[in-house]
Coordinates of C-alpha atoms in Angstrom, one line a residue:
X1040 CA -64.9 6.8 -18.6
X1041 CA -67.4 8.9 -16.8
X1042 CA -67.8 9.0 -13.0
X1043 CA -70.8 7.0 -11.8
X1044 CA -72.4 6.2 -8.5
X1045 CA -72.7 2.5 -9.2
X1046 CA -69.9 -0.1 -9.8
X1047 CA -68.1 0.7 -13.0
X1048 CA -69.3 -0.9 -16.2
X1049 CA -67.7 -4.4 -16.8
X1050 CA -66.6 -4.9 -13.2
X1051 CA -68.2 -6.7 -10.3
X1052 CA -67.6 -5.9 -6.7
X1053 CA -65.1 -8.8 -6.2
X1054 CA -63.2 -7.7 -9.3
X1055 CA -62.9 -4.1 -8.0
X1056 CA -61.7 -5.5 -4.7
X1057 CA -59.1 -7.7 -6.5
X1058 CA -57.8 -4.8 -8.5
X1059 CA -57.6 -2.7 -5.3
X1060 CA -55.6 -5.5 -3.5
X1061 CA -53.2 -5.9 -6.4
X1062 CA -52.6 -2.1 -6.5
X1063 CA -52.1 -2.1 -2.8
X1064 CA -49.5 -4.9 -2.9
X1065 CA -47.7 -3.1 -5.8
X1066 CA -47.8 0.2 -4.0
X1067 CA -46.5 -1.0 -0.7
X1068 CA -43.7 -3.1 -2.2
X1069 CA -42.6 -0.3 -4.5
X1070 CA -42.8 2.3 -1.7
X1071 CA -40.9 0.2 0.9
X1072 CA -38.0 -0.8 -1.5
X1073 CA -37.5 2.6 -3.0
X1074 CA -37.9 4.4 0.4
X1075 CA -35.1 2.1 1.7
X1076 CA -33.0 3.0 -1.4
X1077 CA -33.5 6.8 -0.8
X1078 CA -32.8 6.4 2.9
X1079 CA -29.6 4.5 2.2
X1080 CA -28.3 7.4 0.0
X1081 CA -29.0 9.9 2.8
X1082 CA -27.3 7.8 5.4
X1083 CA -24.4 6.2 3.5
X1084 CA -21.6 8.6 2.4
X1085 CA -20.1 6.1 0.0
X1086 CA -23.3 6.2 -2.1
X1087 CA -23.1 10.0 -2.6
X1088 CA -21.5 9.8 -6.1
X1089 CA -22.7 11.3 -9.4
X1090 CA -23.6 7.9 -10.8
X1091 CA -25.7 7.0 -7.7
X1092 CA -27.4 10.3 -8.0
X1093 CA -29.1 9.0 -11.1
X1094 CA -30.3 5.9 -9.2
X1095 CA -31.6 8.2 -6.5
X1096 CA -33.6 10.1 -9.1
X1097 CA -35.1 6.9 -10.4
X1098 CA -36.0 5.8 -6.8
X1099 CA -37.7 9.1 -6.2
X1100 CA -39.7 8.8 -9.4
X1101 CA -40.7 5.2 -8.6
X1102 CA -41.7 6.2 -5.1
X1103 CA -44.0 8.7 -6.8
X1104 CA -45.5 6.0 -9.0
X1105 CA -46.1 3.8 -6.0
X1106 CA -47.7 6.6 -4.1
X1107 CA -50.0 7.1 -7.1
X1108 CA -50.8 3.4 -7.0
X1109 CA -51.5 3.6 -3.2
X1110 CA -54.1 6.4 -3.9
X1111 CA -55.7 4.3 -6.6
X1112 CA -55.7 1.2 -4.4
X1113 CA -57.4 3.2 -1.6
X1114 CA -60.0 4.5 -4.0
X1115 CA -60.7 1.0 -5.3
X1116 CA -61.1 -0.5 -1.9
X1117 CA -63.4 2.3 -0.9
X1118 CA -65.4 1.9 -4.0
X1119 CA -66.0 -1.8 -3.6
X1120 CA -68.0 -1.1 -0.5
X1121 CA -65.9 -3.0 2.0
X1122 CA -65.6 0.2 4.0
X1123 CA -69.3 0.8 4.3
X1124 CA -69.2 1.0 8.0
X1125 CA -66.6 3.7 7.8
X1126 CA -68.7 5.7 5.3
X1127 CA -71.8 5.4 7.5
X1128 CA -69.9 7.0 10.4
X1129 CA -69.2 9.9 7.9
X1130 CA -65.4 9.6 8.4
X1131 CA -65.1 9.5 4.6
X1132 CA -68.2 11.4 3.4
X1133 CA -67.0 11.9 -0.1
X1134 CA -67.1 8.2 -0.9
X1135 CA -70.7 7.7 0.2
X1136 CA -71.7 7.3 -3.5
X1137 CA -69.0 4.9 -4.3
X1138 CA -67.1 7.1 -6.7
X1139 CA -63.7 8.7 -7.1
X1140 CA -63.4 10.3 -3.6
X1141 CA -61.3 13.3 -4.5
X1142 CA -63.4 15.2 -7.1
X1143 CA -62.5 16.5 -10.6
X1144 CA -59.6 18.6 -9.4
X1145 CA -58.2 15.6 -7.5
X1146 CA -58.4 13.5 -10.7
X1147 CA -56.4 16.1 -12.6
X1148 CA -53.8 16.3 -9.8
X1149 CA -53.6 12.5 -9.6
X1150 CA -53.2 12.2 -13.3
X1151 CA -50.5 14.9 -13.4
X1152 CA -48.6 13.4 -10.5
X1153 CA -48.7 9.9 -12.0
X1154 CA -47.6 11.2 -15.4
X1155 CA -44.7 13.2 -14.0
X1156 CA -43.3 10.3 -12.1
X1157 CA -43.9 7.8 -14.9
X1158 CA -42.0 10.0 -17.4
X1159 CA -39.2 10.7 -14.9
X1160 CA -38.9 7.0 -14.2
X1161 CA -38.5 6.2 -17.9
X1162 CA -36.1 9.0 -18.5
X1163 CA -34.1 8.2 -15.3
X1164 CA -33.6 4.6 -16.5
X1165 CA -32.2 6.0 -19.8
X1166 CA -30.0 8.4 -17.8
X1167 CA -28.6 5.5 -15.8
X1168 CA -27.9 3.5 -18.9
X1169 CA -26.0 6.5 -20.4
X1170 CA -24.1 7.0 -17.1
X1171 CA -23.1 3.4 -17.0
X1172 CA -21.9 3.5 -20.5
X1173 CA -19.9 6.6 -19.7
X1174 CA -18.4 4.9 -16.7
X1175 CA -17.5 1.5 -18.1
X1176 CA -16.6 2.5 -21.7
X1177 CA -14.9 5.8 -21.3
X1178 CA -13.2 4.8 -18.1
X1179 CA -13.8 8.3 -16.7
X1180 CA -15.9 9.3 -13.7
X1181 CA -19.2 11.1 -14.3
X1182 CA -18.9 14.7 -13.1
X1183 CA -21.2 16.1 -10.5
X1184 CA -22.2 19.0 -12.8
X1185 CA -23.2 16.5 -15.6
X1186 CA -25.2 14.3 -13.2
X1187 CA -27.0 17.2 -11.6
X1188 CA -27.8 18.7 -15.0
X1189 CA -29.1 15.4 -16.2
X1190 CA -31.3 14.9 -13.2
X1191 CA -32.7 18.5 -13.5
X1192 CA -33.4 18.0 -17.2
X1193 CA -35.2 14.7 -16.5
X1194 CA -37.5 16.2 -13.9
X1195 CA -38.1 19.6 -15.7
X1196 CA -38.8 17.8 -19.0
X1197 CA -41.2 15.3 -17.3
X1198 CA -43.0 18.2 -15.5
X1199 CA -43.3 20.1 -18.8
X1200 CA -44.9 17.2 -20.7
X1201 CA -47.2 16.2 -17.8
X1202 CA -48.4 19.8 -17.5
X1203 CA -49.5 20.0 -21.2
X1204 CA -52.8 18.1 -20.6
X1205 CA -53.7 20.6 -17.9
X1206 CA -53.2 23.3 -20.5
X1207 CA -55.4 21.7 -23.1
X1208 CA -53.0 19.5 -25.2
X1209 CA -54.3 16.1 -24.1
X1210 CA -56.5 15.6 -21.1
X1211 CA -56.6 13.6 -17.8
X1212 CA -59.6 11.5 -17.1
X1213 CA -60.7 8.4 -15.1
X1214 CA -59.4 4.9 -15.9
X1215 CA -62.2 2.4 -16.8
X1216 CA -62.3 1.4 -13.1
X1217 CA -63.0 5.0 -12.1
X1218 CA -60.6 4.8 -9.1
X1219 CA -57.5 6.4 -10.7
X1220 CA -56.8 8.9 -13.4
X1221 CA -54.5 9.0 -16.4
X1222 CA -54.2 10.4 -19.9
X1223 CA -57.6 10.2 -21.5
X1224 CA -57.4 7.9 -24.5
X1225 CA -61.2 7.3 -24.9
X1226 CA -61.8 9.9 -27.6
X1227 CA -58.8 9.2 -29.8
X1228 CA -59.3 12.6 -31.5
X1229 CA -56.7 14.8 -33.2
X1230 CA -55.8 16.5 -29.9
X1231 CA -55.0 13.2 -28.2
X1232 CA -53.2 11.8 -31.3
X1233 CA -50.9 14.8 -31.8
X1234 CA -50.0 14.8 -28.1
X1235 CA -49.5 11.1 -27.9
X1236 CA -47.1 10.8 -30.9
X1237 CA -45.0 13.8 -29.9
X1238 CA -44.8 12.9 -26.2
X1239 CA -44.1 9.2 -27.0
X1240 CA -41.2 10.0 -29.3
X1241 CA -39.4 12.2 -26.7
X1242 CA -40.4 10.3 -23.6
X1243 CA -40.5 6.6 -24.6
X1244 CA -38.9 6.0 -28.0
X1245 CA -35.8 8.1 -27.3
X1246 CA -35.2 6.8 -23.8
X1247 CA -35.7 3.3 -25.0
X1248 CA -33.2 3.8 -27.9
X1249 CA -30.6 5.3 -25.5
X1250 CA -31.1 2.4 -23.0
X1251 CA -30.8 -0.3 -25.7
X1252 CA -27.8 1.4 -27.4
X1253 CA -25.9 2.1 -24.2
X1254 CA -26.1 -1.4 -22.9
X1255 CA -25.5 -2.9 -26.3
X1256 CA -22.2 -0.9 -26.7
X1257 CA -21.3 -1.9 -23.1
X1258 CA -21.9 -5.6 -24.0
X1259 CA -19.9 -5.4 -27.1
X1260 CA -16.9 -3.7 -25.4
X1261 CA -16.8 -5.4 -22.1
X1262 CA -19.0 -8.5 -22.4
X1263 CA -16.2 -10.9 -23.4
X1264 CA -13.7 -9.5 -20.8
X1265 CA -16.0 -10.4 -17.9
X1266 CA -15.5 -6.9 -16.4
X1267 CA -19.2 -6.0 -16.9
X1268 CA -20.9 -6.1 -13.5
X1269 CA -24.4 -4.9 -14.5
X1270 CA -27.4 -6.5 -16.1
X1271 CA -27.5 -5.3 -19.7
X1272 CA -30.8 -6.8 -20.7
X1273 CA -33.2 -6.2 -17.8
X1274 CA -33.5 -2.4 -18.0
X1275 CA -34.6 -2.4 -21.6
X1276 CA -37.0 -5.3 -21.0
X1277 CA -38.5 -3.5 -18.1
X1278 CA -39.1 -0.4 -20.2
X1279 CA -40.7 -2.5 -23.0
X1280 CA -42.7 -4.9 -20.9
X1281 CA -43.6 -2.3 -18.1
X1282 CA -44.7 0.6 -20.3
X1283 CA -45.2 -1.1 -23.7
X1284 CA -48.8 -2.3 -22.9
X1285 CA -49.7 1.4 -22.3
X1286 CA -48.1 2.3 -25.6
X1287 CA -50.1 -0.4 -27.4
X1288 CA -53.4 0.6 -25.8
X1289 CA -52.8 4.3 -26.7
X1290 CA -51.9 3.4 -30.2
X1291 CA -55.0 1.2 -30.6
X1292 CA -57.1 4.2 -29.3
X1293 CA -55.7 6.2 -32.2
X1294 CA -56.5 3.7 -35.0
X1295 CA -59.7 2.1 -33.7
X1296 CA -62.5 2.5 -31.2
X1297 CA -61.0 1.7 -27.8
X1298 CA -64.5 0.9 -26.3
X1299 CA -64.3 -2.4 -28.3
X1300 CA -61.7 -3.5 -25.7
X1301 CA -63.2 -4.8 -22.5
X1302 CA -62.8 -2.5 -19.4
X1303 CA -61.0 -5.3 -17.6
X1304 CA -58.4 -5.5 -20.4
X1305 CA -58.0 -1.8 -20.4
X1306 CA -56.9 -1.9 -16.8
X1307 CA -54.1 -4.4 -17.5
X1308 CA -51.5 -1.8 -18.6
X1309 CA -52.0 0.2 -15.4
X1310 CA -51.5 -2.9 -13.2
X1311 CA -48.4 -3.9 -15.2
X1312 CA -46.9 -0.4 -15.0
X1313 CA -47.4 -0.2 -11.3
X1314 CA -45.0 -3.2 -10.9
X1315 CA -42.1 -1.3 -12.5
X1316 CA -41.0 0.5 -9.3
X1317 CA -40.5 -2.9 -7.6
X1318 CA -38.6 -4.3 -10.5
X1319 CA -36.4 -1.2 -10.8
X1320 CA -35.6 -1.3 -7.0
X1321 CA -34.6 -5.0 -7.3
X1322 CA -32.4 -4.3 -10.4
X1323 CA -30.8 -1.0 -9.5
X1324 CA -30.7 -1.1 -5.7
X1325 CA -30.8 -4.7 -4.5
X1326 CA -28.8 -5.8 -7.5
X1327 CA -26.0 -3.2 -6.8
X1328 CA -23.6 -4.5 -4.1
X1329 CA -22.8 -1.0 -2.7
X1330 CA -26.4 0.2 -2.6
X1331 CA -27.5 -3.1 -1.1
X1332 CA -24.8 -2.7 1.6
X1333 CA -26.1 0.8 2.3
X1334 CA -29.6 -0.5 2.7
X1335 CA -28.4 -3.1 5.2
X1336 CA -26.5 -0.5 7.1
X1337 CA -29.7 1.6 7.4
X1338 CA -31.6 -1.5 8.6
X1339 CA -28.9 -2.3 11.2
X1340 CA -27.5 1.0 12.4
X1341 CA -25.9 -0.4 15.5
X1342 CA -23.9 -2.9 13.4
X1343 CA -22.9 -0.1 11.0
X1344 CA -21.5 2.0 13.8
X1345 CA -19.4 -0.9 15.1
X1346 CA -18.0 -1.6 11.6
X1347 CA -17.0 2.1 11.3
X1348 CA -15.4 2.0 14.8
X1349 CA -13.3 -1.0 13.7

């Protein structure tokens, strides 16, 4: 996955453009929906509750994933040569050789930022599942201290694990397309293997277990009564289908030579993962009546003021 001056191995210019456009659509949809969610929390007092704080944490993490995707999309579109006129005017001199335009340090920063927000998104989904179980099954309100402590733990833990590759345990490098950076799985050595299994246990297996267990218990206790007002299957499916392909790719890199997989196929997990912010926004924000009402109030402030006056 080395940086080259030509188009990446296994990709044509049209394919690079197609990946860039897909990433751009995913980035813009995720950013717009999650930004609306964040804005609604800031503008709607009714949403400022401990349980909704967990949803806010997820929206912040997903916004970070979408921002990461936007940078990757821009790099892909620059690399495919469609912005040649812009390069010739020297407005973007660093892309004149059709490569990752932000340098090696930029790659490390991009990989770190993407990894932090990805881990925070996964763990925030598990935190929401636990919070909902606490709300529906114990019939007691989640305390502010508990919610704030949970959010702090999610972000500090995610930052800790994402910083380890910068310190030598694991490593960030370019994706096969060469326009975004992630955890380097190309070597599959002992350093990568030890980091992968340890990190995956605490940041994928455990959150997935908490999510599945919490919603299963909610379904058992409240499913027959009809009092359950949340989707109990979509969150776990999102975690599995959204981040599972990355897990499979990383696991394959441990047991076999990952270069035997075509570069195009290696890019599929990244494209799938970048859809998660949009799916989460639809499930947790647009699928929640109170959050959805807050979003509409933000989109129509004049109407909101009239409703409050009445």
